[in-house]
GROMACS .gro file of C-alpha atoms in nm:
model
  148
    1LEU     CA    1  -4.967   4.762  18.580
    2PRO     CA    2  -4.634   4.754  18.402
    3ALA     CA    3  -4.413   5.058  18.456
    4GLY     CA    4  -4.519   5.333  18.219
    5GLY     CA    5  -4.833   5.139  18.125
    6ILE     CA    6  -5.158   5.315  18.043
    7ARG     CA    7  -5.507   5.172  18.061
    8ARG     CA    8  -5.768   5.363  17.864
    9ARG     CA    9  -6.069   5.228  18.049
   10MET     CA   10  -6.361   5.386  18.231
   11ALA     CA   11  -6.288   5.428  18.603
   12LEU     CA   12  -6.349   5.691  18.870
   13GLY     CA   13  -6.243   5.772  19.224
   14ILE     CA   14  -6.536   5.558  19.343
   15ASP     CA   15  -6.331   5.257  19.232
   16VAL     CA   16  -6.050   5.318  19.483
   17PHE     CA   17  -6.251   5.182  19.780
   18PRO     CA   18  -6.337   4.842  19.626
   19THR     CA   19  -5.987   4.813  19.481
   20ALA     CA   20  -5.825   4.881  19.820
   21LEU     CA   21  -6.052   4.624  19.984
   22ALA     CA   22  -5.960   4.368  19.717
   23LEU     CA   23  -5.589   4.435  19.773
   24ALA     CA   24  -5.643   4.383  20.148
   25GLY     CA   25  -5.846   4.066  20.091
   26VAL     CA   26  -6.156   4.220  20.250
   27ALA     CA   27  -6.506   4.169  20.109
   28LEU     CA   28  -6.721   4.463  20.008
   29PRO     CA   29  -6.999   4.562  20.250
   30VAL     CA   30  -7.321   4.381  20.159
   31GLU     CA   31  -7.575   4.616  20.319
   32ARG     CA   32  -7.510   4.908  20.082
   33VAL     CA   33  -7.495   4.953  19.710
   34ILE     CA   34  -7.130   5.019  19.623
   35ASP     CA   35  -7.104   5.196  19.288
   36GLY     CA   36  -6.729   5.151  19.260
   37ARG     CA   37  -6.566   4.841  19.109
   38ASP     CA   38  -6.244   4.656  19.177
   39MET     CA   39  -5.991   4.787  18.923
   40LEU     CA   40  -5.734   4.511  18.978
   41PRO     CA   41  -5.838   4.298  18.677
   42MET     CA   42  -5.814   4.607  18.457
   43LEU     CA   43  -5.478   4.712  18.604
   44ARG     CA   44  -5.315   4.370  18.620
   45ASP     CA   45  -5.464   4.189  18.322
   46ASP     CA   46  -5.577   4.469  18.089
   47ALA     CA   47  -5.939   4.355  18.135
   48PRO     CA   48  -6.218   4.581  18.014
   49SER     CA   49  -6.378   4.830  18.251
   50ALA     CA   50  -6.614   4.671  18.501
   51HIS     CA   51  -6.858   4.959  18.444
   52GLU     CA   52  -7.130   4.963  18.182
   53ALA     CA   53  -7.178   5.327  18.271
   54LEU     CA   54  -7.040   5.594  18.502
   55TYR     CA   55  -7.274   5.847  18.661
   56PHE     CA   56  -7.187   6.206  18.748
   57TYR     CA   57  -7.371   6.402  19.015
   58TRP     CA   58  -7.375   6.775  19.082
   59VAL     CA   59  -7.447   6.784  19.456
   60ASN     CA   60  -7.767   6.571  19.467
   61THR     CA   61  -7.860   6.593  19.100
   62LEU     CA   62  -7.763   6.326  18.850
   63GLY     CA   63  -7.626   6.540  18.571
   64ALA     CA   64  -7.441   6.314  18.330
   65VAL     CA   65  -7.373   5.954  18.233
   66ARG     CA   66  -7.082   5.805  18.042
   67SER     CA   67  -7.090   5.476  17.858
   68GLY     CA   68  -6.814   5.375  17.621
   69ARG     CA   69  -6.697   5.666  17.414
   70PHE     CA   70  -6.994   5.892  17.481
   71LYS     CA   71  -7.099   6.115  17.769
   72TYR     CA   72  -7.451   6.256  17.796
   73HIS     CA   73  -7.534   6.571  17.996
   74ILE     CA   74  -7.887   6.665  18.102
   75ARG     CA   75  -8.055   6.995  18.019
   76ARG     CA   76  -7.952   7.236  18.294
   77PRO     CA   77  -7.911   7.604  18.376
   78VAL     CA   78  -7.580   7.748  18.267
   79PRO     CA   79  -7.459   8.097  18.370
   80VAL     CA   80  -7.462   8.353  18.091
   81GLY     CA   81  -7.340   8.710  18.098
   82TYR     CA   82  -7.030   8.874  18.235
   83ALA     CA   83  -6.846   8.736  18.535
   84LEU     CA   84  -6.806   9.084  18.686
   85ALA     CA   85  -7.172   9.183  18.638
   86PRO     CA   86  -7.372   9.232  18.958
   87LEU     CA   87  -7.634   8.983  18.833
   88MET     CA   88  -7.558   8.658  18.656
   89LEU     CA   89  -7.844   8.503  18.457
   90GLN     CA   90  -7.883   8.130  18.410
   91MET     CA   91  -8.039   7.986  18.097
   92PRO     CA   92  -8.135   7.621  18.056
   93VAL     CA   93  -7.939   7.456  17.776
   94GLY     CA   94  -7.872   7.104  17.660
   95PRO     CA   95  -7.899   6.813  17.668
   96TRP     CA   96  -7.565   6.739  17.508
   97LEU     CA   97  -7.373   6.435  17.389
   98PHE     CA   98  -6.993   6.437  17.372
   99ASP     CA   99  -6.761   6.195  17.191
  100LEU     CA  100  -6.483   6.175  17.450
  101PRO     CA  101  -6.200   6.023  17.243
  102GLU     CA  102  -6.247   6.306  16.992
  103ASP     CA  103  -6.339   6.581  17.240
  104SER     CA  104  -6.208   6.519  17.593
  105ASP     CA  105  -6.287   6.880  17.689
  106GLU     CA  106  -6.658   6.819  17.620
  107SER     CA  107  -6.683   7.125  17.399
  108TYR     CA  108  -6.873   7.001  17.091
  109ASP     CA  109  -7.221   6.851  17.105
  110VAL     CA  110  -7.253   6.553  16.867
  111SER     CA  111  -7.610   6.454  16.956
  112ASP     CA  112  -7.731   6.523  16.601
  113ARG     CA  113  -7.470   6.281  16.459
  114HIS     CA  114  -7.531   6.003  16.714
  115PRO     CA  115  -7.903   5.994  16.797
  116ASP     CA  116  -7.890   5.625  16.896
  117ALA     CA  117  -7.617   5.691  17.155
  118MET     CA  118  -7.808   5.998  17.275
  119GLY     CA  119  -8.122   5.792  17.329
  120ARG     CA  120  -7.938   5.501  17.494
  121LEU     CA  121  -7.755   5.723  17.743
  122ALA     CA  122  -8.065   5.931  17.816
  123GLU     CA  123  -8.242   5.604  17.902
  124LEU     CA  124  -7.956   5.489  18.128
  125LEU     CA  125  -7.975   5.821  18.310
  126ARG     CA  126  -8.355   5.800  18.343
  127LEU     CA  127  -8.334   5.450  18.490
  128ARG     CA  128  -8.068   5.559  18.738
  129VAL     CA  129  -8.278   5.858  18.850
  130GLU     CA  130  -8.573   5.623  18.907
  131GLY     CA  131  -8.353   5.383  19.105
  132ASP     CA  132  -8.213   5.664  19.318
  133ALA     CA  133  -8.566   5.785  19.393
  134ARG     CA  134  -8.671   5.435  19.505
  135ASN     CA  135  -8.363   5.384  19.722
  136PRO     CA  136  -8.207   5.722  19.812
  137ARG     CA  137  -7.986   5.582  20.091
  138GLY     CA  138  -7.846   5.295  19.885
  139PHE     CA  139  -7.946   5.004  20.107
  140VAL     CA  140  -7.947   4.655  19.961
  141SER     CA  141  -8.293   4.500  19.993
  142GLY     CA  142  -8.302   4.232  20.261
  143ALA     CA  143  -7.964   4.321  20.415
  144ALA     CA  144  -7.954   4.290  20.793
  145ASP     CA  145  -7.868   4.658  20.853
  146SER     CA  146  -8.113   4.807  20.601
  147THR     CA  147  -8.338   4.948  20.875
  148LEU     CA  148  -8.080   5.207  20.991
   0.00000   0.00000   0.00000
């Protein structure tokens, strides 16, 4: 990356591991699904992000997915009331869709203006939830160490 250069591409902390392995000339483990991607092509050559989508978990719950400019959040309980009150209520709200280049703070739901993006990201999230349920430990089918 040239000094002072900026890459406006999708990447997360999960990409550090595969990038470090690539820098060291070490292959990724084959017995586990590795969600991260090598960022070197993006950093060195200004290549596009290697991710179609990025997934965001809250503890063990898949709560959001980002693809391109949009980020979709599931319907979930959100605290309502006063922070100093002895009892904090939680009300389910959402789902939401945010247009990140226009709203990086994720403050304004645009799902009514982008129903196609809302549907596409909801489907990506649904497929990921199904995949996680089928393979909660992330083993690659047929890998030698998949019986651990």
